[in-house]
Coordinates of C-alpha atoms and ligand atoms in Angstrom, one line a residue:
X1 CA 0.0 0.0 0.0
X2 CA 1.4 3.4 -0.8
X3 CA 2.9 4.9 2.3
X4 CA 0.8 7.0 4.4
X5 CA -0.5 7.4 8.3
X6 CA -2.9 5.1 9.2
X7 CA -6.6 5.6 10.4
X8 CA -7.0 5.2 14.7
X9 CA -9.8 7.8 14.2
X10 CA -13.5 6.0 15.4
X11 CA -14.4 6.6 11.4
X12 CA -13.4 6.8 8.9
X13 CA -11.0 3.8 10.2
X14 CA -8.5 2.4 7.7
X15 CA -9.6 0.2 4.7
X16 CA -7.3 -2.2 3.7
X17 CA -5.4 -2.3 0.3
X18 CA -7.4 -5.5 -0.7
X19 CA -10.7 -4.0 0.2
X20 CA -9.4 -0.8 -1.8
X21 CA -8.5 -3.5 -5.0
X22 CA -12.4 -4.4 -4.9
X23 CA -13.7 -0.9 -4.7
X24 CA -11.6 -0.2 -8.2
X25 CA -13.2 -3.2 -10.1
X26 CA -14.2 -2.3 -13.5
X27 CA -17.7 -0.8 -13.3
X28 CA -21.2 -2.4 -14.5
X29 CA -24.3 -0.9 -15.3
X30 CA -26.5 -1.0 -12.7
X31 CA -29.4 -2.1 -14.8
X32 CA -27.4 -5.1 -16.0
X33 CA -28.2 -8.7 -15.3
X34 CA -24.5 -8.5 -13.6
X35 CA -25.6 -5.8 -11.0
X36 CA -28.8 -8.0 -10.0
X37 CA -26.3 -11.1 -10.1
X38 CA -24.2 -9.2 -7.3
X39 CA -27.0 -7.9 -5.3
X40 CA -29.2 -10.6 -5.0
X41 CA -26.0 -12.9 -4.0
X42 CA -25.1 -10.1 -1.3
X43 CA -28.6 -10.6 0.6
X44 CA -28.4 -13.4 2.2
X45 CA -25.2 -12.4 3.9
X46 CA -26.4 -8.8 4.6
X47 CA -29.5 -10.5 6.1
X48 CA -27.6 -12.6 8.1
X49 CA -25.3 -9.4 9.9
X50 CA -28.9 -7.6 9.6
X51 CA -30.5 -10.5 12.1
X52 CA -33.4 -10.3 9.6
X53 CA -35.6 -11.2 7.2
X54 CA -36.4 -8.6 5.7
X55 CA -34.4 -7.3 2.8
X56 CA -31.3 -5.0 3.7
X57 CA -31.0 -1.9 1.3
X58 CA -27.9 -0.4 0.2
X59 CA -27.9 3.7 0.0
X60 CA -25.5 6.2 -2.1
X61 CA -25.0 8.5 1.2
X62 CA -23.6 9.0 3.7
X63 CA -25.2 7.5 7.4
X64 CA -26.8 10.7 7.6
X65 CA -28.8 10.4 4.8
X66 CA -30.6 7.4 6.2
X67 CA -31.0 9.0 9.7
X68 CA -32.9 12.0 7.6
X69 CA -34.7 9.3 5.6
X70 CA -35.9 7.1 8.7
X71 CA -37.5 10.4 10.5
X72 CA -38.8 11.4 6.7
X73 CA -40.4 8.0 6.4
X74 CA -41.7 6.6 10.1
X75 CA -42.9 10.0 11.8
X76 CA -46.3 10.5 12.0
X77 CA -47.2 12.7 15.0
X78 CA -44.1 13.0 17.2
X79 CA -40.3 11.9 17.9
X80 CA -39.0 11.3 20.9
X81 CA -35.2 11.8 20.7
X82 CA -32.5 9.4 22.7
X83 CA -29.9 12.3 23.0
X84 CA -26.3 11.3 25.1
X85 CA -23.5 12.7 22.5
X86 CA -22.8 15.2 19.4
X87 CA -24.8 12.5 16.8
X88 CA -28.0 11.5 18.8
X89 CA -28.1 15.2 19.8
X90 CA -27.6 16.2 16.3
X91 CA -31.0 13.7 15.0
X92 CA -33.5 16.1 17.0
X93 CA -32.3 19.2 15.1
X94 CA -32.4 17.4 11.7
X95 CA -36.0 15.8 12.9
X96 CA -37.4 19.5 13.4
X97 CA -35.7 20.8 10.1
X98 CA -37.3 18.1 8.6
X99 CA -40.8 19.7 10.0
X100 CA -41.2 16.8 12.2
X101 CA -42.7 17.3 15.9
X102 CA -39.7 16.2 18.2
X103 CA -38.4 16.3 21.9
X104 CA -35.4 15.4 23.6
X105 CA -34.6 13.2 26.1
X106 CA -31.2 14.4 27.2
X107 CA -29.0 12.5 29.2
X108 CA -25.2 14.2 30.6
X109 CA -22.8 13.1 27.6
X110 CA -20.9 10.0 29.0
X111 CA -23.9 8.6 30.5
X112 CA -26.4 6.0 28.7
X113 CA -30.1 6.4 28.1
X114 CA -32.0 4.7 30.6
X115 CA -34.8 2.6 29.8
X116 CA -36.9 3.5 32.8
X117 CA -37.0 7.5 31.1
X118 CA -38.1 5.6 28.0
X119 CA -40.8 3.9 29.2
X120 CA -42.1 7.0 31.1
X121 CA -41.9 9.2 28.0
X122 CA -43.7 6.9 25.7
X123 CA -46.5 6.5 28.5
X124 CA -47.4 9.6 27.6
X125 CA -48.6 8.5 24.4
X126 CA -47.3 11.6 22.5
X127 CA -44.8 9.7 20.7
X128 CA -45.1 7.2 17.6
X129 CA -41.4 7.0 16.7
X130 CA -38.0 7.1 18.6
X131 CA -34.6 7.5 17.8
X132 CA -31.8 6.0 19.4
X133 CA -28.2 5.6 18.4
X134 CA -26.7 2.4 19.8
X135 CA -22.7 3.5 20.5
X136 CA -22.5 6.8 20.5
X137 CA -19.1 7.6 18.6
X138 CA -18.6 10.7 20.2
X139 CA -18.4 9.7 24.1
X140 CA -17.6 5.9 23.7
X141 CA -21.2 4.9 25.4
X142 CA -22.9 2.2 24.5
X143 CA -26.8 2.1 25.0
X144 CA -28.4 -1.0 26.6
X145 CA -29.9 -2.1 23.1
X146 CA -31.5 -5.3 24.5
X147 CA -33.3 -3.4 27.4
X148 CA -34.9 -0.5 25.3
X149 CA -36.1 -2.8 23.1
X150 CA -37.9 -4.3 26.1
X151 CA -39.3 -1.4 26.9
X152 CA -40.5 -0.6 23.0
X153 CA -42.4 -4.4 22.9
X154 CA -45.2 -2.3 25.1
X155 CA -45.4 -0.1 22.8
X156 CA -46.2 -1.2 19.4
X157 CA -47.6 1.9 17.7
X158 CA -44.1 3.3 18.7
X159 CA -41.7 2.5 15.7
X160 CA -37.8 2.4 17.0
X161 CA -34.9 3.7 14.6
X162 CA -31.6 2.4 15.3
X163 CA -28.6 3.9 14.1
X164 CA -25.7 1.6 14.7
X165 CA -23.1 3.0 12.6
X166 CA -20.2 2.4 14.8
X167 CA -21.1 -0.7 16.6
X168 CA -23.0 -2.9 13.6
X169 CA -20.8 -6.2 12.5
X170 CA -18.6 -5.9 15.8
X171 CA -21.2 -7.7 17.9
X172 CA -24.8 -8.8 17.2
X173 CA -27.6 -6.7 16.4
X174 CA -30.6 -8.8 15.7
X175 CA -32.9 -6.3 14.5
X176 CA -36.1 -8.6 13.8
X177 CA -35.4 -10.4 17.7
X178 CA -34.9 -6.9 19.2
X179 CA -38.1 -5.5 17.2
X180 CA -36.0 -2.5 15.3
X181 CA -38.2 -1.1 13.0
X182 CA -35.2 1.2 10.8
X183 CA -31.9 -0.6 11.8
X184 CA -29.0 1.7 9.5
X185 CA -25.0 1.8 9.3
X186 CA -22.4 3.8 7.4
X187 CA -19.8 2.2 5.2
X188 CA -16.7 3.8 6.9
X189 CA -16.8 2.7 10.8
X190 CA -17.5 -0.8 11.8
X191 CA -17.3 -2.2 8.4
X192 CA -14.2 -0.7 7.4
X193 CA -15.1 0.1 3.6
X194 CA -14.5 4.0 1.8
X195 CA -16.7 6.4 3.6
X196 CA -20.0 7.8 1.7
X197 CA -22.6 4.8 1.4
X198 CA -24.7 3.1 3.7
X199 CA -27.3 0.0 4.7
X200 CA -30.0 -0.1 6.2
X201 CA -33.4 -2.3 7.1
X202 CA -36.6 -1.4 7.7
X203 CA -39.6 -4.1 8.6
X204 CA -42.8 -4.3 7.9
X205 CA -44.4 -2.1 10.9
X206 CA -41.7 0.5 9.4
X207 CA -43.2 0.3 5.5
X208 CA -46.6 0.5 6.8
X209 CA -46.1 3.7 8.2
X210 CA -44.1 4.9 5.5
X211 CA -47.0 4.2 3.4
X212 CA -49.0 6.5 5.7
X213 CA -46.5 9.2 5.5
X214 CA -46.4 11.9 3.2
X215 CA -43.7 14.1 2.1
X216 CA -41.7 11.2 1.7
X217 CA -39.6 12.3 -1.5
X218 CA -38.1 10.7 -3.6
X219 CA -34.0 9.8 -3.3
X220 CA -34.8 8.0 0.4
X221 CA -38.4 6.7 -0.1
X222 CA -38.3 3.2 1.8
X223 CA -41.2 2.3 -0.7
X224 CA -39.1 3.3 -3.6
X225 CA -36.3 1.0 -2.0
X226 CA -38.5 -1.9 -1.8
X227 CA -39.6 -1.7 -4.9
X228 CA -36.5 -2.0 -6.8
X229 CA -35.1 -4.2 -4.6
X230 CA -37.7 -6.7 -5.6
X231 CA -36.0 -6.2 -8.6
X232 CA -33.1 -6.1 -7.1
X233 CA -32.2 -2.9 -7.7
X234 CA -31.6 0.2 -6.4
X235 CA -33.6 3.3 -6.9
X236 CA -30.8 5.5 -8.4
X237 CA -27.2 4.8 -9.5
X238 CA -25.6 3.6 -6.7
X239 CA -21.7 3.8 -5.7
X240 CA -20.7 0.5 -7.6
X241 CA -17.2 0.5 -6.2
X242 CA -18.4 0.5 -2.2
X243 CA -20.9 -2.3 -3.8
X244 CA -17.8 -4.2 -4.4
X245 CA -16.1 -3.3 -1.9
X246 CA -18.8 -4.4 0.5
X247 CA -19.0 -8.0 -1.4
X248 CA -15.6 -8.7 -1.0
X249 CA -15.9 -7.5 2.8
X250 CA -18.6 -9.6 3.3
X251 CA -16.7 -12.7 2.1
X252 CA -13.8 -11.6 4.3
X253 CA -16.7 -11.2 7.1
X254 CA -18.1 -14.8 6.6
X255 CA -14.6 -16.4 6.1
X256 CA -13.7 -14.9 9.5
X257 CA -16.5 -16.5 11.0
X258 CA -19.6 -14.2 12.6
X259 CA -18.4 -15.5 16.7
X260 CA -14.9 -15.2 15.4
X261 CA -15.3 -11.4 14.3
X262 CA -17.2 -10.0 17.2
X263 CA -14.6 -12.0 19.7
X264 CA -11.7 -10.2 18.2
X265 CA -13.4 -7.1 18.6
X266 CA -14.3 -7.8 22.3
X267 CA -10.1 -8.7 23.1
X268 CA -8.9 -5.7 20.6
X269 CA -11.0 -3.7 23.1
X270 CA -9.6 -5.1 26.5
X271 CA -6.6 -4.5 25.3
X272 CA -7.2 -0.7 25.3
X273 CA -9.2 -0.9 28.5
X274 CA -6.2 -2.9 30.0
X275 CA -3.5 0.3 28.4
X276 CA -5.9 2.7 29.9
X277 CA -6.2 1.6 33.5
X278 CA -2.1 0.6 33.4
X279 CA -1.6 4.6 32.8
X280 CA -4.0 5.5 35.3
X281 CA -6.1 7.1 33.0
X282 CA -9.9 7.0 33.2
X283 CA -12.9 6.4 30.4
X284 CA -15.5 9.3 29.8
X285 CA -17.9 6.7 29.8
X286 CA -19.7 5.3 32.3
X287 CA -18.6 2.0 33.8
X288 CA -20.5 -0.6 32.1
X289 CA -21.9 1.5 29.1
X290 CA -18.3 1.6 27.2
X291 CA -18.2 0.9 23.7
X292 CA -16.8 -2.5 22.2
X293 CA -15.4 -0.8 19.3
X294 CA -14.0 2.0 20.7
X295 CA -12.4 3.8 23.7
X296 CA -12.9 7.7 24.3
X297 CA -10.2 8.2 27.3
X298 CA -10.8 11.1 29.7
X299 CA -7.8 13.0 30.1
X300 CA -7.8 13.1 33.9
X301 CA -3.7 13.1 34.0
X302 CA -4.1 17.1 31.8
X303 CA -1.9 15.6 28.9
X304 CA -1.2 18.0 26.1
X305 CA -3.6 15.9 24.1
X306 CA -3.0 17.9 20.7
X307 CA 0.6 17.2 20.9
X308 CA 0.1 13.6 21.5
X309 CA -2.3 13.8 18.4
X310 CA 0.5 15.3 16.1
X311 CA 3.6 13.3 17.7
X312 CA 1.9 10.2 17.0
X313 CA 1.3 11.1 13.2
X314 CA 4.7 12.8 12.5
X315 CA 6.5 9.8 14.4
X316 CA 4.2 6.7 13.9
X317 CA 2.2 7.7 11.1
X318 CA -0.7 6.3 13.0
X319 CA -4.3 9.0 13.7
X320 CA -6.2 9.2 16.9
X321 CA -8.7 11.5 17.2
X322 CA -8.0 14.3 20.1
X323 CA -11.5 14.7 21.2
X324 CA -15.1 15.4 19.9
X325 CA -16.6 19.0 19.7
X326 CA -16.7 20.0 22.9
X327 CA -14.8 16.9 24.4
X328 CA -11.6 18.1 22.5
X329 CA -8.5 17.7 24.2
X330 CA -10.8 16.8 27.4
X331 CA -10.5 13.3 26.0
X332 CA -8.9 11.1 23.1
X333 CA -10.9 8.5 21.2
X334 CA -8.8 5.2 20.2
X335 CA -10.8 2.9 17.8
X336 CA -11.0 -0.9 17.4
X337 CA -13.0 -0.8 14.7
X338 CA -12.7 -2.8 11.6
X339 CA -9.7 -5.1 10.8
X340 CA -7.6 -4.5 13.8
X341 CA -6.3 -7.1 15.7
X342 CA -4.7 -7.9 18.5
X343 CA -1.2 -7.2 16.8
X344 CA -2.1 -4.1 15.2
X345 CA -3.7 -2.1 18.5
X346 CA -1.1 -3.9 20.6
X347 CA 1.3 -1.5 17.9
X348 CA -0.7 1.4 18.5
X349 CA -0.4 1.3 22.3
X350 CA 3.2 1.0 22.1
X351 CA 3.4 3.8 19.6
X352 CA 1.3 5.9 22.2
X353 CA 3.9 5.3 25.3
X354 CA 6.5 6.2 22.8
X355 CA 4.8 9.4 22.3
X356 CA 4.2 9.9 26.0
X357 CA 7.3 8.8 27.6
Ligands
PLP1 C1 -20.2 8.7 12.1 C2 -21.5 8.5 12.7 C3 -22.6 9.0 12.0 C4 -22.6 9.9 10.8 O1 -22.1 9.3 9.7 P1 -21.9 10.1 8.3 O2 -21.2 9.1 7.5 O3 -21.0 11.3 8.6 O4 -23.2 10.5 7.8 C5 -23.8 8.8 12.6 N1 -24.0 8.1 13.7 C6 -22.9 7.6 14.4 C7 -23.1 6.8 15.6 C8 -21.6 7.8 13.8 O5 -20.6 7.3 14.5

């Protein structure tokens, strides 16, 4: 691979020189019998990281375009907002410029949502969607998926989008079990492809109510979707190249072995936890809502965080990000994300004691 500093930031993380060889195949039409060939092949894997049965969609944008579309499609009355970090904060501002009625339920960044304020929100009976983003990138939290989706089963005119950009394909996500009605991720964290494209799934609760909903548009109408996908198709001219990139991850994905991948991503992870801790410094997440896929460190020893950020790419060539928005140089985020092993973030820890000592 041509020289150059390699990717520690939570997204976009590094993509790998063979992944980048299948994102420069020679292009195909996307009308072509070949197209349909690759797509169709594609879904039973993508159903299988999905944890559904319902078909998984492929988008030309960026995560963001899906977390517009899912408010654009599934809100009917009112949104109730799951807000603990820059992105989930962010989806209540995009929900009301997209003329949607929506409230926040804030939690202090670095904590998790808690179910319980769930369940009392939604007994109001204002609200008939919800958003929630699953690991918040920006504070290394974790929600407690498997809980709020307890909490949503008692609620069944409520639909529940799930943005699980950073944490999807590192552990499971069984969106049909949990009873996710829009379950979306980006191309550039977990999955470790070219950033700009995304996948998502919506079930059938979630097309009902888009067919209810007008004002859908056009580009990120989930009924357009299915339609073409019965085809299988997509409604526009998709990014080809992250369609074959995302093939050939898949078949890395598989070959790896489901168990296999999320287990590596679970001991990449303790071995960050374990670097922390030995340097006596702390996580700005709360103790048992931390990220698998990656670590954001508070900087409670007042390290010169930009400095670390700059040594380590002049003398390693290696990224880390130096803190989110408001978070910067308060904390460091160290990913996990993707292809790293064991080897590779054991590298990057030693790298960062060079830079410290
Ligand atoms: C990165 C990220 C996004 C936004 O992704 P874009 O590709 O910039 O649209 C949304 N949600 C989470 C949790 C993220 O980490």
């Amino acid at each position: 691979m041509i020289p150059h500093d390699k990717l520690f930031i939570p997204g976009p993380v590094e993509v790998s020189e063979a992944t980048l060889a299948a994102f420069a195949r020679p292009m195909i039409g996307h009308r072509s019998a070949a197209f349909k060939e690759l797509y169709a092949g594609m879904q039973p894997r993508l159903q299988g990281l999905f944890g559904t049965q319902q078909p998984v969609f492929l988008s030309t944008s960026s995560a963001w375009g899906v977390m517009e579309a899912a408010i654009r499609n599934l809100v009917r009355r009112r949104l109730l907002c799951c807000m603990c970090g820059a992105f989930s904060d962010k989806w209540l501002d995009v929900a009301r410029r997209c003329g949607k009625e929506a409230e926040p339920l804030q939690v202090e960044w670095g904590k998790p949502i808690d179910h319980r304020e769930i369940d009392a929100q939604l007994a109001t009976g204002k609200f008939d969607a919800i958003t929630l983003i699953h690991n918040e990138t920006s504070t290394g939290v974790m929600n407690p998926l498997g809980e709020i989706c307890c909490v949503l089963a008692k609620y069944p005119d409520v639909a529940l989008i799930v943005d699980a950009v950073s944490s999807f394909s590192a552990m499971p996500i069984p969106m049909d079990a949990l009873g996710i009605d829009v379950l979306l991720t980006g191309s550039q964290k977990a999955l470790a492809l070219p950033p700009g494209f995304s996948l998502f799934s919506v079930s059938e609760k979630g097309f009902e109510r888009a067919a209810e909903v007008s004002d859908r548009g056009f580009y990120f109408d989930f009924l357009e979707f299915r339609k073409q996908q019965a085809g299988d198709m997509t409604p526009t001219t998709p990014s080809v190249g992250h369609i074959h990139a995302l093939e050939f991850k898949l078949e890395e994905i598989f070959a790896e072995g489901l168990t296999n991948r999320y287990g590596r991503h679970a001991r990449t992870n303790a071995l960050v936890h374990e670097w922390v801790r030995a340097r006596g410094l702390e996580f700005f997440a709360a103790e048992g809502a931390r990220s698998v896929t990656l670590s954001c460190v508070r900087n409670n020893r007042d390290l010169d965080v930009a400095k670390l950020v700059r040594d380590l790419r002049e003398k390693h060539h290696l990224v880390i990000d130096g803190g989110y928005g408001k978070l910067k140089g308060l904390t460091f985020r160290l990913s996990n994300m993707g292809d790293e092993t064991e080897e590779t973030v054991a590298h990057l820890l030693t790298c960062l004691d060079d830079c410290l000592s």
